[in-house]
mmCIF file of N, CA and C in Angstrom:
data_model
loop_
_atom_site.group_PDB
_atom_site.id
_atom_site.type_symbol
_atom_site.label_atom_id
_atom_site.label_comp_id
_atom_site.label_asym_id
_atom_site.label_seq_id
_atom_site.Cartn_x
_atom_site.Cartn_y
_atom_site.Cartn_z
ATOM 1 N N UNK A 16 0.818 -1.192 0.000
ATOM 2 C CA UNK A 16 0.000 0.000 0.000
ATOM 3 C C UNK A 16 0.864 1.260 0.000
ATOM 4 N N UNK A 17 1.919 1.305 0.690
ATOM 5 C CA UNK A 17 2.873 2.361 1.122
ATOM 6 C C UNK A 17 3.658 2.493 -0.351
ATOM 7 N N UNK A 18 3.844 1.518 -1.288
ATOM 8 C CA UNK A 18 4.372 1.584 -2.599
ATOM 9 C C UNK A 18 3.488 2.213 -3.384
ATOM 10 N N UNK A 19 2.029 1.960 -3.160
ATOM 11 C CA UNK A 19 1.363 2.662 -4.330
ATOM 12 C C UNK A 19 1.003 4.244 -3.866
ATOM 13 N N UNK A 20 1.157 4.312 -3.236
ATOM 14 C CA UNK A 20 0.745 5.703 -2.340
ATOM 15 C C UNK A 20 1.972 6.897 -2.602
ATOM 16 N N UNK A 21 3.280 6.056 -3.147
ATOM 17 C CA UNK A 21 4.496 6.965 -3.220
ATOM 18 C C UNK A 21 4.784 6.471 -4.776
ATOM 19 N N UNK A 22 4.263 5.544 -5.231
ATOM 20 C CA UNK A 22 4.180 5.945 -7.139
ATOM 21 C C UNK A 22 2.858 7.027 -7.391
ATOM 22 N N UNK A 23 1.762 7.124 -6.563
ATOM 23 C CA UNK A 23 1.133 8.353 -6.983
ATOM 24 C C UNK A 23 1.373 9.174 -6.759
ATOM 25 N N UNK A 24 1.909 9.370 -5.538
ATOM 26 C CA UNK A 24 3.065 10.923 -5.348
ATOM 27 C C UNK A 24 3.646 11.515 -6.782
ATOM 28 N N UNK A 25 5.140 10.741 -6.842
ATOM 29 C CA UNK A 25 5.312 11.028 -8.495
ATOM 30 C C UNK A 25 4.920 11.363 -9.170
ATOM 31 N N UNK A 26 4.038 10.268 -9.253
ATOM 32 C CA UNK A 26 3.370 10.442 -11.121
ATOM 33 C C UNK A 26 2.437 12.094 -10.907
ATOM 34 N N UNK A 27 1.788 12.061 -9.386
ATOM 35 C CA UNK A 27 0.918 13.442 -9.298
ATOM 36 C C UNK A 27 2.047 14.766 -9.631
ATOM 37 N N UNK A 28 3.546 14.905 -8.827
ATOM 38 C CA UNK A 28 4.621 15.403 -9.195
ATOM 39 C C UNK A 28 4.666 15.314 -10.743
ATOM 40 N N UNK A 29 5.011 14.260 -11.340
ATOM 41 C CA UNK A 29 5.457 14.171 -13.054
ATOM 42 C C UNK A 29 4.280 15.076 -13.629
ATOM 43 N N UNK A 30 3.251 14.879 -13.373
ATOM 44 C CA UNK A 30 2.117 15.475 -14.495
ATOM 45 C C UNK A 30 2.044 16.800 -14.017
ATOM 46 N N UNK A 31 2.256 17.291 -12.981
ATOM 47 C CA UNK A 31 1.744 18.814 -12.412
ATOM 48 C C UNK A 31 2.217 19.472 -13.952
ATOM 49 N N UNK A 32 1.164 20.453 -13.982
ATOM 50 C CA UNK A 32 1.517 21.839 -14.464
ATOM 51 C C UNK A 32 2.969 22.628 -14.154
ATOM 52 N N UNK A 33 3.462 23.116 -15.480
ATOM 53 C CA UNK A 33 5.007 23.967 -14.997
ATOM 54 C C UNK A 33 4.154 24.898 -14.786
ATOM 55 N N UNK A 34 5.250 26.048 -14.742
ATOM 56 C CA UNK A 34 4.228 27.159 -14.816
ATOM 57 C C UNK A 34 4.188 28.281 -16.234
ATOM 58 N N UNK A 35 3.442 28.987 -15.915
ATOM 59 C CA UNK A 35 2.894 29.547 -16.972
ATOM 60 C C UNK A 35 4.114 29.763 -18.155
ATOM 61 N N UNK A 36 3.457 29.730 -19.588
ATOM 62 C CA UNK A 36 4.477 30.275 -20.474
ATOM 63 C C UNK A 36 3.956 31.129 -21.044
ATOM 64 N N UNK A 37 4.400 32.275 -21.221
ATOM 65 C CA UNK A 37 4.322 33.755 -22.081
ATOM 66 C C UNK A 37 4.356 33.583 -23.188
ATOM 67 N N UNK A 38 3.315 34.107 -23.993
ATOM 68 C CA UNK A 38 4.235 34.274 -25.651
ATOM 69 C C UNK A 38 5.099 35.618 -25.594
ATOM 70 N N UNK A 39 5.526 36.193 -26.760
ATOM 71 C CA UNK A 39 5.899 37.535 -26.930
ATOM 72 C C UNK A 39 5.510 38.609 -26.433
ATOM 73 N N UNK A 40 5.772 39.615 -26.174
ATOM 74 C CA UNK A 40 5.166 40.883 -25.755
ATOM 75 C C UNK A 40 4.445 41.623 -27.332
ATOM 76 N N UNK A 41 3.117 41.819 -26.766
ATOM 77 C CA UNK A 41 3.181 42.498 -28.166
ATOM 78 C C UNK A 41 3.524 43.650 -28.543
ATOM 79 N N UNK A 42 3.197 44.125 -29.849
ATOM 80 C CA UNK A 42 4.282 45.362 -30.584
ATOM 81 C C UNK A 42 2.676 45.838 -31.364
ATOM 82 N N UNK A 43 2.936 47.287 -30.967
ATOM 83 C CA UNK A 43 2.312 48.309 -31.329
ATOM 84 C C UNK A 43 2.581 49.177 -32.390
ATOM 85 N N UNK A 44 2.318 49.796 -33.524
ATOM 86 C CA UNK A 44 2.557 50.797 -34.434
ATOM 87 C C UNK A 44 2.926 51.725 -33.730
ATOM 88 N N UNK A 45 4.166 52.826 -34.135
ATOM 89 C CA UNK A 45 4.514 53.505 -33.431
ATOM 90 C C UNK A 45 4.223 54.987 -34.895
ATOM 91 N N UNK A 46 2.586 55.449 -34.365
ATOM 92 C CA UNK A 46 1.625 55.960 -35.409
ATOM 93 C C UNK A 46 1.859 57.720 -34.423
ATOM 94 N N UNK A 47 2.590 58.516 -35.344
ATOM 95 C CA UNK A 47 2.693 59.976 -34.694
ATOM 96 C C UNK A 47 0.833 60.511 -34.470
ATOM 97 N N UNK A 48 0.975 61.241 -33.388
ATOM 98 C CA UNK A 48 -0.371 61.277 -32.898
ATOM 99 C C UNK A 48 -1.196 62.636 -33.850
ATOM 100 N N UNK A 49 -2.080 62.945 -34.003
ATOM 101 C CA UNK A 49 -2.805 63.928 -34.971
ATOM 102 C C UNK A 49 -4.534 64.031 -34.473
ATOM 103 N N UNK A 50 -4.599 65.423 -34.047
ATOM 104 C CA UNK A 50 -6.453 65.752 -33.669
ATOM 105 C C UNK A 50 -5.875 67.180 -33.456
ATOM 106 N N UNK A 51 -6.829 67.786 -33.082
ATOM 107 C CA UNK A 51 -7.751 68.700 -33.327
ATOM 108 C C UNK A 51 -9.013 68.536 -31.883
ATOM 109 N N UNK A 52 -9.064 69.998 -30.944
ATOM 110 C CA UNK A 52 -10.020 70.231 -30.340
ATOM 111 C C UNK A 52 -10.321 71.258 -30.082
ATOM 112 N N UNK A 53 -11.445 71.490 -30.046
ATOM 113 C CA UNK A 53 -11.834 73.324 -29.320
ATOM 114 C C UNK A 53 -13.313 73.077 -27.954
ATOM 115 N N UNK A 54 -12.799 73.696 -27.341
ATOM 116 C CA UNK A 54 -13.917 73.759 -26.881
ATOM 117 C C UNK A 54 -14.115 75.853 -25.911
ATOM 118 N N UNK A 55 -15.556 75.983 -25.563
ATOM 119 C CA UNK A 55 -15.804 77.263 -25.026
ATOM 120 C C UNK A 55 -16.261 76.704 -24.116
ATOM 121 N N UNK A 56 -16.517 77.746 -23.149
ATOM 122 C CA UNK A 56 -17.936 78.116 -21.411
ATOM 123 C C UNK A 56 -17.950 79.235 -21.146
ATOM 124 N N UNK A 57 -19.342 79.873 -21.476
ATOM 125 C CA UNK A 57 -19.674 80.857 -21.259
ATOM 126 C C UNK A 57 -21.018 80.995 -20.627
ATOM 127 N N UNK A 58 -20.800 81.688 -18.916
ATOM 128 C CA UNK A 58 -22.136 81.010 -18.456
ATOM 129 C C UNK A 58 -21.814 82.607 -17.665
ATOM 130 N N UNK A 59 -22.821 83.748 -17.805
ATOM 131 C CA UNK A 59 -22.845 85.161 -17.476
ATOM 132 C C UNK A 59 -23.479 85.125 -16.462
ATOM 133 N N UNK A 60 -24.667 84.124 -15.766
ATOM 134 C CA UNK A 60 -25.172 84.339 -14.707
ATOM 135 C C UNK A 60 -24.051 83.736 -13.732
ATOM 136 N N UNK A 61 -22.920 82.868 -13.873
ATOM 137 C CA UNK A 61 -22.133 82.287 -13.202
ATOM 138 C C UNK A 61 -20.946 82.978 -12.963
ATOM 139 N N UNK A 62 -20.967 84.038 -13.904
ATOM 140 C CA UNK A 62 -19.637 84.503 -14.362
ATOM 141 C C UNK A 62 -18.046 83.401 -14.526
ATOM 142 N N UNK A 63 -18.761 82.531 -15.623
ATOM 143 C CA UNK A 63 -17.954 81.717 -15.924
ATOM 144 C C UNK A 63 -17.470 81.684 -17.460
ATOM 145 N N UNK A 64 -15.907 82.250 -17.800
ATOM 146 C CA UNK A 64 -15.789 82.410 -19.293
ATOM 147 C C UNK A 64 -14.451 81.840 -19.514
ATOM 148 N N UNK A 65 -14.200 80.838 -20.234
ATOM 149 C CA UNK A 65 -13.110 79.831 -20.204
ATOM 150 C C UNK A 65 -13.163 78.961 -21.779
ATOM 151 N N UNK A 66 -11.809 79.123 -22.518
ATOM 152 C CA UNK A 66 -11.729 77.756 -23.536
ATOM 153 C C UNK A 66 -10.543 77.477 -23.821
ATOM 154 N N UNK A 67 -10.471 76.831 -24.899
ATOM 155 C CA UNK A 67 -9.847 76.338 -25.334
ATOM 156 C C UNK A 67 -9.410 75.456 -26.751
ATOM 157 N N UNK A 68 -8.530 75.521 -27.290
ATOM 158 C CA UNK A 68 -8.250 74.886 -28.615
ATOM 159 C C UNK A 68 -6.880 74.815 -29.075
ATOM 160 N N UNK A 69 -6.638 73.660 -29.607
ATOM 161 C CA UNK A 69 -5.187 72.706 -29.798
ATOM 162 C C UNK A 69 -5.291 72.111 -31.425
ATOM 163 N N UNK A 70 -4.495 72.183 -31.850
ATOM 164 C CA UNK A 70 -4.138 71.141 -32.944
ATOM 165 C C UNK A 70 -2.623 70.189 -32.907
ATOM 166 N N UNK A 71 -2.172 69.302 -32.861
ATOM 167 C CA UNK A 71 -1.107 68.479 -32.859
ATOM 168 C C UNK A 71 -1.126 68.016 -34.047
ATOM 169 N N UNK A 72 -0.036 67.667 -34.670
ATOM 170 C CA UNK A 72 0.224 66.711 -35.923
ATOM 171 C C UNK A 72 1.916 66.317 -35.783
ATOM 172 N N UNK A 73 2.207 65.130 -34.927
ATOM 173 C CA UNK A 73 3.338 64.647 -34.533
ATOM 174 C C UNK A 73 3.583 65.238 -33.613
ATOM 175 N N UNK A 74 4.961 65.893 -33.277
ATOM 176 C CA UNK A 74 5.486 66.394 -32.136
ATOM 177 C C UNK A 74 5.207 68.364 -31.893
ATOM 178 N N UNK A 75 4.704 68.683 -34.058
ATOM 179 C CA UNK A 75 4.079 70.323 -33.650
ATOM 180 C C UNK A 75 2.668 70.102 -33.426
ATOM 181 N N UNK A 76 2.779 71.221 -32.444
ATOM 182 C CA UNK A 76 1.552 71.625 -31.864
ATOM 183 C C UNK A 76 1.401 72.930 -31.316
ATOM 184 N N UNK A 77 0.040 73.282 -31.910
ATOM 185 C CA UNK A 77 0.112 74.819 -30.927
ATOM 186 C C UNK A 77 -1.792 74.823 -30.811
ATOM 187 N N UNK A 78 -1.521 75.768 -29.964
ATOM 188 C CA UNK A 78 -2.806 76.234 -29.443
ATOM 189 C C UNK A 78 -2.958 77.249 -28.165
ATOM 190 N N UNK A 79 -4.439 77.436 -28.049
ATOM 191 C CA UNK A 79 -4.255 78.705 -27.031
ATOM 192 C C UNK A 79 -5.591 78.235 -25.969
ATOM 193 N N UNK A 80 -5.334 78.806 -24.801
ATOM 194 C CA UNK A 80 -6.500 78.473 -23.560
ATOM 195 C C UNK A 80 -6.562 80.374 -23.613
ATOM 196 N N UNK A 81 -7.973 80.376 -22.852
ATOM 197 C CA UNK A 81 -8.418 81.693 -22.441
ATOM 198 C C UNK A 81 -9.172 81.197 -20.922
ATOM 199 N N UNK A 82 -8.510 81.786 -20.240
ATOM 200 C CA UNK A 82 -9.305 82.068 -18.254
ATOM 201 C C UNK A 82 -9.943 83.461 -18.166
ATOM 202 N N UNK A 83 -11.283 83.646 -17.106
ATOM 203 C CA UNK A 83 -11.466 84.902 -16.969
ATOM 204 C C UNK A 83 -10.560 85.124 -15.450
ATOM 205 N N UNK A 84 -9.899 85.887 -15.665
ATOM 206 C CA UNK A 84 -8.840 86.997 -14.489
ATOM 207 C C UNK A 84 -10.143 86.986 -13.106
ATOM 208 N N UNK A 85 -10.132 87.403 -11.604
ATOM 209 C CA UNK A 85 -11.067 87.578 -10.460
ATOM 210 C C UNK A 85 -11.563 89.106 -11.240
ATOM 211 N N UNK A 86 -10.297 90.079 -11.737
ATOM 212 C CA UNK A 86 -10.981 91.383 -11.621
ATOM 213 C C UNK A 86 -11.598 91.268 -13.187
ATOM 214 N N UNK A 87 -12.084 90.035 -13.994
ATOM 215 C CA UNK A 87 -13.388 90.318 -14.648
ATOM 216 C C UNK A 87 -12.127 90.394 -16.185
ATOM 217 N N UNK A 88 -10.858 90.737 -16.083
ATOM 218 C CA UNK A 88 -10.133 90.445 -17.739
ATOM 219 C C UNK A 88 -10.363 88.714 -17.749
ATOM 220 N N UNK A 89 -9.954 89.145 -19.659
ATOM 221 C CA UNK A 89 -9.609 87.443 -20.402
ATOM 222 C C UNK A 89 -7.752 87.786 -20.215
ATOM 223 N N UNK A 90 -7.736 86.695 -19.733
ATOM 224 C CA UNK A 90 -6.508 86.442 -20.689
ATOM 225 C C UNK A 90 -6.016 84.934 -20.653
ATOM 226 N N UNK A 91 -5.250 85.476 -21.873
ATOM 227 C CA UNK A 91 -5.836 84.386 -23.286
ATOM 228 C C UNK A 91 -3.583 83.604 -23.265
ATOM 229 N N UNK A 92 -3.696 82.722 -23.476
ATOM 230 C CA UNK A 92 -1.657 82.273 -23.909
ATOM 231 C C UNK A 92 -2.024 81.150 -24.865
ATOM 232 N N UNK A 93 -0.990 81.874 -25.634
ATOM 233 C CA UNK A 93 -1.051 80.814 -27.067
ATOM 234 C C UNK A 93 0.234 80.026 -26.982
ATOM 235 N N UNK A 94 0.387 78.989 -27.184
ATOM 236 C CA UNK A 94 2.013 78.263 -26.977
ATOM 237 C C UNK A 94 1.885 77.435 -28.518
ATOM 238 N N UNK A 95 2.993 76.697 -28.650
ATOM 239 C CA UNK A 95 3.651 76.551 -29.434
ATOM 240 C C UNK A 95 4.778 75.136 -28.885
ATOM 241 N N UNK A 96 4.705 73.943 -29.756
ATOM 242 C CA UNK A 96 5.883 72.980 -29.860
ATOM 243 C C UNK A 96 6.246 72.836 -30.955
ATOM 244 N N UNK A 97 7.382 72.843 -31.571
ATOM 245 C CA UNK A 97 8.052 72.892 -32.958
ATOM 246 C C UNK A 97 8.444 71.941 -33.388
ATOM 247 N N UNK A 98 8.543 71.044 -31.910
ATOM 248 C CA UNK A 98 9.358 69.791 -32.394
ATOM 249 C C UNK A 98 10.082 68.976 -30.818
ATOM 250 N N UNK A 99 10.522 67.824 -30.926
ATOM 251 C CA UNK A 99 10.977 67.280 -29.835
ATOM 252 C C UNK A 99 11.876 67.692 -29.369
ATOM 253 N N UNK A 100 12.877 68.790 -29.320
ATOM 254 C CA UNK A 100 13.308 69.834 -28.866
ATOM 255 C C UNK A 100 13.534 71.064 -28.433
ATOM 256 N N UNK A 101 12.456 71.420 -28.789
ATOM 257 C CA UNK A 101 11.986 72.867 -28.340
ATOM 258 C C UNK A 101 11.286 73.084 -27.165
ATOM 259 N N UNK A 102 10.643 71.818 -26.876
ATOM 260 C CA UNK A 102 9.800 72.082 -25.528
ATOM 261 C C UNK A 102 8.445 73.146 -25.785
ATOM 262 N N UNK A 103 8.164 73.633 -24.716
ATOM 263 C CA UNK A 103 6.546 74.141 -24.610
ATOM 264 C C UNK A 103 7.178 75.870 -24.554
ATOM 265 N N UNK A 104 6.529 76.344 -25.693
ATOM 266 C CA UNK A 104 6.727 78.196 -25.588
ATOM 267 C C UNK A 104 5.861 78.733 -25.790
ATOM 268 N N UNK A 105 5.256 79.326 -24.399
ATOM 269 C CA UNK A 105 4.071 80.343 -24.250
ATOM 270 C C UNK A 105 4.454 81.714 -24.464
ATOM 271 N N UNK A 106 3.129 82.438 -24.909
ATOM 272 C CA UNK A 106 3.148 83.718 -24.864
ATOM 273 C C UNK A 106 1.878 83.808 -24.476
ATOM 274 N N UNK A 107 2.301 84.815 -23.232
ATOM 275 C CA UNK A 107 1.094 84.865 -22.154
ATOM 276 C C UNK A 107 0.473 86.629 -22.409
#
């Protein structure tokens, strides 16, 4: 009895599951990014006046946000990326 009890050991050992196997990692298109957004809010009983709008196509991009100021001005900064070296240049 003690013999068959330690060949099923084994054989339960031999058959186990290894463990998991991975395939590859997968691989993605490396697709330069491109859109377009605008959006406004303009709400006078709230005194709420705020937007915004962007265009990207690869790494240029520009666009401008507008905030309303506490004392009631817009102001408005348009920036600018030229490229993966230039970084972010506002004009406020």
């Amino acid at each position: 009895m003690k013999i068959a009890l330690v060949i099923s050991a084994f054989m339960a050992v031999a058959t186990a599951a290894g463990p998991p196997a991975y395939g590859p990692a997968p691989t993605y298109p490396d697709i330069p990014p491109a859109y377009q957004y605008q959006y406004a809010v303009k709400d006078d009983y709230a005194a709420v006046n705020f937007g915004a709008n962007e265009a990207r196509d690869g790494y240029a991009t520009n666009g401008e946000y507008t905030v309303a100021l506490p004392d009631g001005r817009l102001q408005t900064v348009k920036y600018t990326v030229s490229d993966a070296y230039s970084g972010y240049v506002a004009d406020v």
